[in-house]
Amino acid sequence: MRQFAPACEAIVATTKKLAKTATVADYLKSRSVDEAAVSAVFLSGRAFPAWEETTLQVGGRSLWQIVAELAGKNEAELTAAYRRHGDLGAVAGDVLPSRSSQGVHIIEVEKAFRQIAAARGAAAKAELVRDLLSRSTPLEAKYIVKIVTGDLRIGLKESLVEEAIGKGYGATLQDVQRANMLLGDIGQTVRLAAESRLADARMRLFHPLGFMLASPVESAEEALSYFEKAAIEDKYDGIRAQAHVSGGEVRLFSRTRDDITESFPELPDALAGLPRDAILDGEIVAWEYSTGRARPFSVLQQRLGRKKVSDKMLREIPVAFLAFDFLYADGRLLIDLPLRERATMLDELLTADKVVHHRVAETQRKVRQEQLQFDTEDNAARASVIRAPVFRAASAEELEELFAAAQERGNEGLMIKDLNSPYTPGKRGKAWLKMKRELATLDVVVTAVEYGHGKRIGVLSDYTFAVWDRDSDTNEARLVNIGKAYSGLTDTEIADMTKWFLEHTIEDQGFRRIVEPKIVLEVAFNNMMKSDRHESGYALRFPRILRLRPDKLAEEADTIDSVRTIYDRQTRP
Ligand code: AMP
């Protein structure tokens, strides 16, 4: 870490992207390949490569206590330091005593991280963290703590590390990005780049690819303005999932790249029957087999977040995997093919296998179709892989009618996809568009919580939330508060959240707690005002929490730009 930490200091010292990547490139080149590989993972703000499911699971509170203890500071002193720095890593760098220690080698840090991840129980983990920090210099500890908290805050996203790898080892950015996407391991990408073997990178099944994302549109006219030929699908209100299937083994990954297979034990059986190895993109929904319709998200929600799904749940809330994209087949990545071809291959895959008995006859695919018919007679297990029906619209009117029909079926709206577009993992572009019901909802991050009143006196039910404010030059993002709402969540959700917030408090201010900014909520509101009440400069009128968004990472919450757009739209004459 002796070279790593100063390199981070140099990276943070400049706001210019080019200078940052040049610093990273020089640093990587100056290290051995092993060290550069580990460094690249750390510089991306991770303790382990993306494809691994390993996590450190060290709580913020525990880390806080270790820093306090090693620094010999009491709660008030550490809180004061935290107010100065706003980041526990920086606090550690400031308050930890400098011993005459040699510091720790970066490979040692990686080893320690693996031990921490493998350790069972908070006490065992804390002991290992304490040991690691006590062996490091304050500057090293600063960056170790930052990696443990998952937030390096040096204005370096993984994409900049990719650029630096290209620069450092003389490869094109495209080749680096592709290898990293296939492997899900920026360290391994460094190794291949160093040996000029990026082209050898092969897709690693069972590690999730990034999900292609959609941009919102506000009208049918706008939706049809971006491309000529569109595939139109219902926008189902469930959870996005990427299914990896190979030789009878099946894993499902969420948008946050978590393995969610256990939550849907009936789906692997349905997917394992596919005739080829495959990666499918789709939405898991609570499915009403008698009508062939999706049930509301709130129904599916009852099945989420459980360790074990009871037989009763499986019976009462059956699910289906609505497949809408085909990303990989038998060793071949399909993402560069146009959607038109991927869609045809998906049709063939699902009908060939008879997993799905989906009989939407051409004549039924009429615009006003009220209900889709699915033959489920052979599907006693009541878990199906269903090809999401695809519609066409030649005019804005037809699209409006499809939208109304989708809503009539209980779905959120429509997805409008460019038939000529490739699948771009992790990118939000204009090749996929979404047309939704409410225009004015925001996905926000909870930054502080307070105890409620009345029957909510003992639970943390009042949430202050924020959106991202991203500096366009440096790409640094910070959260700015925009509102506060009493929870519209269920009592069980509030109880679960209370427990989580107590365990992830960064600062206890007595009447309120500053919490780790990880929880994403979807909030609705009546309108928006300019106001000094919150840091964002805006306030929401009658904000209501619609639901938790456990499928979204904090980084995916809305930005101040979306807030401005909504504000401008509503104030337009
Ligand atoms: P949002 O979560 O509002 O940003 O909308 C995008 C999400 O819609 C995706 O991540 C999917 O979970 C979901 N979705 C529902 N139906 C579809 C579909 N047919 N195609 C793509 N995404 C869909």
Short mmCIF file of N, CA, C and O in Angstrom, two decimals, residues 8-104:
data_model
loop_
_atom_site.label_atom_id
_atom_site.label_comp_id
_atom_site.label_asym_id
_atom_site.label_seq_id
_atom_site.Cartn_x
_atom_site.Cartn_y
_atom_site.Cartn_z
N CYS A 8 -3.42 7.37 -4.83
CA CYS A 8 -4.81 7.82 -4.63
C CYS A 8 -4.84 9.31 -4.28
O CYS A 8 -5.70 10.06 -4.76
N GLU A 9 -3.89 9.74 -3.45
CA GLU A 9 -3.84 11.16 -3.08
C GLU A 9 -3.61 12.02 -4.32
O GLU A 9 -4.19 13.08 -4.47
N ALA A 10 -2.75 11.51 -5.22
CA ALA A 10 -2.46 12.27 -6.44
C ALA A 10 -3.70 12.30 -7.35
O ALA A 10 -3.98 13.31 -7.99
N ILE A 11 -4.43 11.20 -7.37
CA ILE A 11 -5.62 11.13 -8.22
C ILE A 11 -6.68 12.12 -7.72
O ILE A 11 -7.32 12.82 -8.49
N VAL A 12 -6.84 12.16 -6.40
CA VAL A 12 -7.87 13.03 -5.84
C VAL A 12 -7.47 14.50 -5.98
O VAL A 12 -8.33 15.38 -6.05
N ALA A 13 -6.16 14.74 -6.06
CA ALA A 13 -5.68 16.13 -6.09
C ALA A 13 -6.01 16.83 -7.41
O ALA A 13 -5.99 18.05 -7.48
N THR A 14 -6.30 16.06 -8.45
CA THR A 14 -6.65 16.73 -9.70
C THR A 14 -8.10 16.43 -10.05
O THR A 14 -8.61 15.35 -9.78
N THR A 15 -8.76 17.44 -10.62
CA THR A 15 -10.16 17.22 -10.98
C THR A 15 -10.25 16.82 -12.44
O THR A 15 -11.31 16.44 -12.92
N LYS A 16 -9.14 16.91 -13.15
CA LYS A 16 -9.20 16.64 -14.60
C LYS A 16 -9.13 15.15 -14.87
O LYS A 16 -8.24 14.46 -14.38
N LYS A 17 -10.08 14.70 -15.70
CA LYS A 17 -10.16 13.27 -16.00
C LYS A 17 -8.87 12.76 -16.64
O LYS A 17 -8.38 11.69 -16.30
N LEU A 18 -8.36 13.54 -17.59
CA LEU A 18 -7.16 13.09 -18.31
C LEU A 18 -5.99 12.90 -17.37
O LEU A 18 -5.24 11.92 -17.45
N ALA A 19 -5.84 13.86 -16.46
CA ALA A 19 -4.73 13.77 -15.50
C ALA A 19 -4.93 12.58 -14.57
O ALA A 19 -3.98 11.88 -14.20
N LYS A 20 -6.17 12.34 -14.20
CA LYS A 20 -6.45 11.20 -13.32
C LYS A 20 -6.06 9.89 -14.01
O LYS A 20 -5.37 9.05 -13.44
N THR A 21 -6.52 9.71 -15.26
CA THR A 21 -6.21 8.45 -15.93
C THR A 21 -4.70 8.32 -16.16
O THR A 21 -4.15 7.22 -16.05
N ALA A 22 -4.04 9.44 -16.45
CA ALA A 22 -2.59 9.38 -16.67
C ALA A 22 -1.89 8.92 -15.38
O ALA A 22 -0.98 8.08 -15.41
N THR A 23 -2.35 9.46 -14.25
CA THR A 23 -1.75 9.06 -12.97
C THR A 23 -1.96 7.57 -12.72
O THR A 23 -1.04 6.85 -12.31
N VAL A 24 -3.18 7.11 -12.97
CA VAL A 24 -3.47 5.68 -12.75
C VAL A 24 -2.62 4.82 -13.70
O VAL A 24 -2.02 3.82 -13.29
N ALA A 25 -2.55 5.25 -14.96
CA ALA A 25 -1.77 4.47 -15.94
C ALA A 25 -0.30 4.37 -15.50
O ALA A 25 0.28 3.27 -15.51
N ASP A 26 0.26 5.49 -15.10
CA ASP A 26 1.67 5.48 -14.67
C ASP A 26 1.85 4.59 -13.45
O ASP A 26 2.80 3.81 -13.35
N TYR A 27 0.91 4.72 -12.53
CA TYR A 27 1.01 3.92 -11.30
C TYR A 27 0.96 2.42 -11.64
O TYR A 27 1.80 1.65 -11.20
N LEU A 28 -0.04 2.03 -12.45
CA LEU A 28 -0.20 0.59 -12.78
C LEU A 28 1.07 0.05 -13.43
O LEU A 28 1.58 -1.02 -13.08
N LYS A 29 1.59 0.83 -14.37
CA LYS A 29 2.79 0.39 -15.10
C LYS A 29 4.00 0.24 -14.17
O LYS A 29 4.90 -0.55 -14.42
N SER A 30 4.01 1.04 -13.11
CA SER A 30 5.17 1.02 -12.22
C SER A 30 5.15 -0.18 -11.27
O SER A 30 6.12 -0.45 -10.57
N ARG A 31 4.02 -0.89 -11.22
CA ARG A 31 3.90 -2.02 -10.30
C ARG A 31 4.05 -3.34 -11.03
O ARG A 31 3.91 -3.40 -12.25
N SER A 32 4.29 -4.41 -10.26
CA SER A 32 4.31 -5.74 -10.87
C SER A 32 2.89 -6.04 -11.34
O SER A 32 1.93 -5.40 -10.89
N VAL A 33 2.74 -7.03 -12.22
CA VAL A 33 1.41 -7.33 -12.74
C VAL A 33 0.47 -7.75 -11.59
O VAL A 33 -0.70 -7.35 -11.55
N ASP A 34 0.97 -8.53 -10.65
CA ASP A 34 0.12 -8.96 -9.52
C ASP A 34 -0.38 -7.76 -8.73
O ASP A 34 -1.55 -7.67 -8.38
N GLU A 35 0.54 -6.84 -8.46
CA GLU A 35 0.14 -5.66 -7.69
C GLU A 35 -0.80 -4.77 -8.49
O GLU A 35 -1.77 -4.23 -7.96
N ALA A 36 -0.50 -4.64 -9.78
CA ALA A 36 -1.36 -3.79 -10.62
C ALA A 36 -2.77 -4.38 -10.70
O ALA A 36 -3.77 -3.64 -10.68
N ALA A 37 -2.86 -5.72 -10.75
CA ALA A 37 -4.17 -6.36 -10.85
C ALA A 37 -5.01 -6.08 -9.60
O ALA A 37 -6.16 -5.68 -9.69
N VAL A 38 -4.40 -6.25 -8.43
CA VAL A 38 -5.13 -5.97 -7.18
C VAL A 38 -5.47 -4.48 -7.10
O VAL A 38 -6.58 -4.09 -6.74
N SER A 39 -4.51 -3.64 -7.49
CA SER A 39 -4.73 -2.19 -7.43
C SER A 39 -5.93 -1.78 -8.27
O SER A 39 -6.72 -0.93 -7.86
N ALA A 40 -6.04 -2.38 -9.47
CA ALA A 40 -7.13 -1.98 -10.36
C ALA A 40 -8.47 -2.28 -9.72
O ALA A 40 -9.42 -1.50 -9.84
N VAL A 41 -8.55 -3.41 -9.02
CA VAL A 41 -9.81 -3.75 -8.32
C VAL A 41 -10.08 -2.71 -7.24
O VAL A 41 -11.18 -2.15 -7.15
N PHE A 42 -9.07 -2.42 -6.44
CA PHE A 42 -9.24 -1.44 -5.35
C PHE A 42 -9.59 -0.05 -5.92
O PHE A 42 -10.43 0.64 -5.38
N LEU A 43 -8.91 0.33 -6.99
CA LEU A 43 -9.15 1.66 -7.56
C LEU A 43 -10.58 1.79 -8.10
O LEU A 43 -11.12 2.88 -8.21
N SER A 44 -11.19 0.65 -8.42
CA SER A 44 -12.59 0.69 -8.87
C SER A 44 -13.53 0.75 -7.66
O SER A 44 -14.75 0.63 -7.82
N GLY A 45 -12.95 0.89 -6.48
CA GLY A 45 -13.77 1.02 -5.27
C GLY A 45 -14.27 -0.31 -4.73
O GLY A 45 -15.21 -0.37 -3.96
N ARG A 46 -13.65 -1.40 -5.17
CA ARG A 46 -14.10 -2.71 -4.71
C ARG A 46 -13.01 -3.42 -3.93
O ARG A 46 -11.83 -3.21 -4.19
N ALA A 47 -13.43 -4.32 -3.06
CA ALA A 47 -12.46 -5.14 -2.36
C ALA A 47 -12.17 -6.40 -3.17
O ALA A 47 -11.07 -6.96 -3.10
N PHE A 48 -13.16 -6.84 -3.95
CA PHE A 48 -13.01 -8.07 -4.75
C PHE A 48 -13.52 -7.82 -6.17
O PHE A 48 -14.34 -6.94 -6.38
N PRO A 49 -13.05 -8.65 -7.13
CA PRO A 49 -13.55 -8.48 -8.49
C PRO A 49 -15.08 -8.56 -8.55
O PRO A 49 -15.69 -9.27 -7.75
N ALA A 50 -15.64 -7.86 -9.53
CA ALA A 50 -17.10 -7.75 -9.61
C ALA A 50 -17.80 -9.12 -9.71
O ALA A 50 -18.85 -9.31 -9.14
N TRP A 51 -17.20 -10.04 -10.43
CA TRP A 51 -17.91 -11.31 -10.66
C TRP A 51 -18.02 -12.16 -9.40
O TRP A 51 -18.91 -12.98 -9.27
N GLU A 52 -17.12 -11.93 -8.46
CA GLU A 52 -17.17 -12.73 -7.24
C GLU A 52 -18.32 -12.26 -6.37
O GLU A 52 -18.63 -11.08 -6.35
N GLU A 53 -18.90 -13.17 -5.67
CA GLU A 53 -19.98 -12.73 -4.80
C GLU A 53 -19.48 -12.38 -3.41
O GLU A 53 -20.26 -12.02 -2.53
N THR A 54 -18.18 -12.51 -3.22
CA THR A 54 -17.60 -12.25 -1.91
C THR A 54 -17.84 -10.81 -1.47
O THR A 54 -17.65 -9.89 -2.25
N THR A 55 -18.27 -10.64 -0.23
CA THR A 55 -18.38 -9.28 0.32
C THR A 55 -17.75 -9.28 1.70
O THR A 55 -17.69 -10.30 2.38
N LEU A 56 -17.28 -8.10 2.12
CA LEU A 56 -16.59 -8.02 3.41
C LEU A 56 -17.57 -8.08 4.57
O LEU A 56 -17.29 -8.68 5.61
N GLN A 57 -18.73 -7.46 4.40
CA GLN A 57 -19.77 -7.42 5.45
C GLN A 57 -19.25 -6.87 6.78
O GLN A 57 -19.46 -7.49 7.82
N VAL A 58 -18.54 -5.77 6.68
CA VAL A 58 -18.13 -5.11 7.92
C VAL A 58 -19.04 -3.90 8.09
O VAL A 58 -19.10 -3.05 7.21
N GLY A 59 -19.77 -3.84 9.18
CA GLY A 59 -20.75 -2.76 9.37
C GLY A 59 -20.05 -1.43 9.62
O GLY A 59 -18.94 -1.37 10.15
N GLY A 60 -20.72 -0.33 9.24
CA GLY A 60 -20.18 1.01 9.43
C GLY A 60 -19.91 1.30 10.90
O GLY A 60 -18.90 1.90 11.27
N ARG A 61 -20.84 0.83 11.76
CA ARG A 61 -20.71 1.08 13.19
C ARG A 61 -19.45 0.40 13.75
O ARG A 61 -18.69 0.96 14.52
N SER A 62 -19.26 -0.83 13.32
CA SER A 62 -18.12 -1.60 13.80
C SER A 62 -16.80 -0.94 13.38
O SER A 62 -15.87 -0.78 14.17
N LEU A 63 -16.76 -0.50 12.12
CA LEU A 63 -15.57 0.16 11.61
C LEU A 63 -15.28 1.44 12.40
O LEU A 63 -14.15 1.75 12.76
N TRP A 64 -16.34 2.15 12.66
CA TRP A 64 -16.27 3.40 13.44
C TRP A 64 -15.63 3.12 14.81
O TRP A 64 -14.72 3.83 15.25
N GLN A 65 -16.10 2.06 15.46
CA GLN A 65 -15.58 1.74 16.79
C GLN A 65 -14.10 1.35 16.75
O GLN A 65 -13.32 1.71 17.62
N ILE A 66 -13.73 0.60 15.68
CA ILE A 66 -12.33 0.19 15.57
C ILE A 66 -11.43 1.42 15.40
O ILE A 66 -10.39 1.53 16.05
N VAL A 67 -11.87 2.34 14.55
CA VAL A 67 -11.06 3.55 14.33
C VAL A 67 -10.94 4.33 15.64
O VAL A 67 -9.86 4.76 16.03
N ALA A 68 -12.08 4.46 16.36
CA ALA A 68 -12.08 5.21 17.63
C ALA A 68 -11.10 4.57 18.61
O ALA A 68 -10.27 5.25 19.24
N GLU A 69 -11.18 3.27 18.69
CA GLU A 69 -10.35 2.53 19.65
C GLU A 69 -8.86 2.67 19.30
O GLU A 69 -8.03 3.00 20.17
N LEU A 70 -8.51 2.44 18.03
CA LEU A 70 -7.10 2.53 17.65
C LEU A 70 -6.56 3.95 17.79
O LEU A 70 -5.37 4.16 18.04
N ALA A 71 -7.46 4.92 17.62
CA ALA A 71 -7.01 6.31 17.70
C ALA A 71 -7.05 6.83 19.14
O ALA A 71 -6.55 7.90 19.44
N GLY A 72 -7.69 6.05 20.04
CA GLY A 72 -7.83 6.49 21.42
C GLY A 72 -8.75 7.70 21.53
O GLY A 72 -8.52 8.60 22.34
N LYS A 73 -9.76 7.75 20.69
CA LYS A 73 -10.69 8.90 20.69
C LYS A 73 -12.04 8.46 21.25
O LYS A 73 -12.46 7.31 21.04
N ASN A 74 -12.71 9.39 21.92
CA ASN A 74 -14.06 9.06 22.35
C ASN A 74 -15.05 9.43 21.25
O ASN A 74 -14.69 10.02 20.24
N GLU A 75 -16.31 9.09 21.51
CA GLU A 75 -17.37 9.28 20.51
C GLU A 75 -17.44 10.73 20.01
O GLU A 75 -17.49 10.99 18.81
N ALA A 76 -17.39 11.67 20.98
CA ALA A 76 -17.54 13.08 20.61
C ALA A 76 -16.38 13.55 19.73
O ALA A 76 -16.57 14.27 18.76
N GLU A 77 -15.17 13.09 20.08
CA GLU A 77 -13.99 13.51 19.29
C GLU A 77 -14.07 12.96 17.87
O GLU A 77 -13.76 13.65 16.90
N LEU A 78 -14.50 11.70 17.78
CA LEU A 78 -14.57 11.09 16.45
C LEU A 78 -15.69 11.74 15.63
O LEU A 78 -15.54 11.97 14.43
N THR A 79 -16.79 12.03 16.31
CA THR A 79 -17.90 12.71 15.62
C THR A 79 -17.44 14.06 15.09
O THR A 79 -17.75 14.43 13.96
N ALA A 80 -16.64 14.77 15.92
CA ALA A 80 -16.13 16.08 15.47
C ALA A 80 -15.25 15.90 14.23
O ALA A 80 -15.35 16.66 13.26
N ALA A 81 -14.40 14.88 14.26
CA ALA A 81 -13.53 14.63 13.10
C ALA A 81 -14.38 14.25 11.89
O ALA A 81 -14.10 14.67 10.76
N TYR A 82 -15.45 13.48 12.14
CA TYR A 82 -16.30 13.08 11.02
C TYR A 82 -16.98 14.29 10.40
O TYR A 82 -17.13 14.39 9.19
N ARG A 83 -17.38 15.24 11.25
CA ARG A 83 -18.01 16.46 10.71
C ARG A 83 -17.03 17.22 9.83
O ARG A 83 -17.40 17.81 8.83
N ARG A 84 -15.75 17.19 10.21
CA ARG A 84 -14.74 17.91 9.42
C ARG A 84 -14.54 17.25 8.06
O ARG A 84 -14.42 17.90 7.04
N HIS A 85 -14.49 15.90 8.07
CA HIS A 85 -14.12 15.19 6.84
C HIS A 85 -15.31 14.63 6.05
O HIS A 85 -15.22 14.49 4.84
N GLY A 86 -16.35 14.23 6.78
CA GLY A 86 -17.52 13.65 6.11
C GLY A 86 -17.26 12.29 5.52
O GLY A 86 -17.99 11.85 4.63
N ASP A 87 -16.23 11.61 5.98
CA ASP A 87 -15.87 10.32 5.39
C ASP A 87 -14.97 9.58 6.37
O ASP A 87 -13.96 10.14 6.83
N LEU A 88 -15.37 8.36 6.71
CA LEU A 88 -14.65 7.66 7.77
C LEU A 88 -13.20 7.34 7.38
O LEU A 88 -12.31 7.32 8.24
N GLY A 89 -12.96 7.12 6.09
CA GLY A 89 -11.58 6.86 5.64
C GLY A 89 -10.69 8.06 5.95
O GLY A 89 -9.60 7.92 6.53
N ALA A 90 -11.18 9.24 5.58
CA ALA A 90 -10.39 10.45 5.82
C ALA A 90 -10.20 10.66 7.32
O ALA A 90 -9.13 11.09 7.77
N VAL A 91 -11.24 10.31 8.09
CA VAL A 91 -11.13 10.42 9.55
C VAL A 91 -9.99 9.53 10.03
O VAL A 91 -9.12 9.96 10.81
N ALA A 92 -9.98 8.28 9.55
CA ALA A 92 -8.93 7.34 9.97
C ALA A 92 -7.55 7.89 9.65
O ALA A 92 -6.62 7.84 10.47
N GLY A 93 -7.41 8.45 8.44
CA GLY A 93 -6.12 9.01 8.03
C GLY A 93 -5.70 10.14 8.95
O GLY A 93 -4.51 10.36 9.20
N ASP A 94 -6.67 10.85 9.47
CA ASP A 94 -6.39 12.01 10.31
C ASP A 94 -6.08 11.62 11.76
O ASP A 94 -5.13 12.11 12.36
N VAL A 95 -6.91 10.73 12.31
CA VAL A 95 -6.81 10.51 13.76
C VAL A 95 -5.94 9.32 14.18
O VAL A 95 -5.53 9.25 15.34
N LEU A 96 -5.66 8.40 13.27
CA LEU A 96 -4.87 7.25 13.70
C LEU A 96 -3.44 7.67 13.99
O LEU A 96 -2.88 8.50 13.28
N PRO A 97 -2.82 7.10 15.01
CA PRO A 97 -1.45 7.50 15.35
C PRO A 97 -0.48 6.96 14.32
O PRO A 97 -0.70 5.89 13.76
N SER A 98 0.57 7.70 14.06
CA SER A 98 1.51 7.13 13.10
C SER A 98 2.58 6.37 13.88
O SER A 98 3.30 6.89 14.70
N ARG A 99 2.57 5.07 13.62
CA ARG A 99 3.54 4.22 14.29
C ARG A 99 4.75 4.13 13.37
O ARG A 99 4.69 4.52 12.21
N SER A 100 5.81 3.56 13.88
CA SER A 100 7.00 3.49 13.02
C SER A 100 6.89 2.26 12.12
O SER A 100 7.86 1.68 11.69
N SER A 101 5.64 1.86 11.86
CA SER A 101 5.47 0.61 11.10
C SER A 101 5.84 0.80 9.63
O SER A 101 5.81 1.89 9.09
N GLN A 102 6.20 -0.32 9.04
CA GLN A 102 6.56 -0.35 7.62
C GLN A 102 5.35 -0.16 6.73
O GLN A 102 5.47 0.09 5.56
N GLY A 103 4.20 -0.36 7.34
CA GLY A 103 2.99 -0.36 6.53
C GLY A 103 2.70 -1.77 6.02
O GLY A 103 3.44 -2.70 6.34
N VAL A 104 1.62 -1.89 5.27
CA VAL A 104 1.27 -3.22 4.74
C VAL A 104 1.38 -3.24 3.23
O VAL A 104 1.10 -2.25 2.56
#
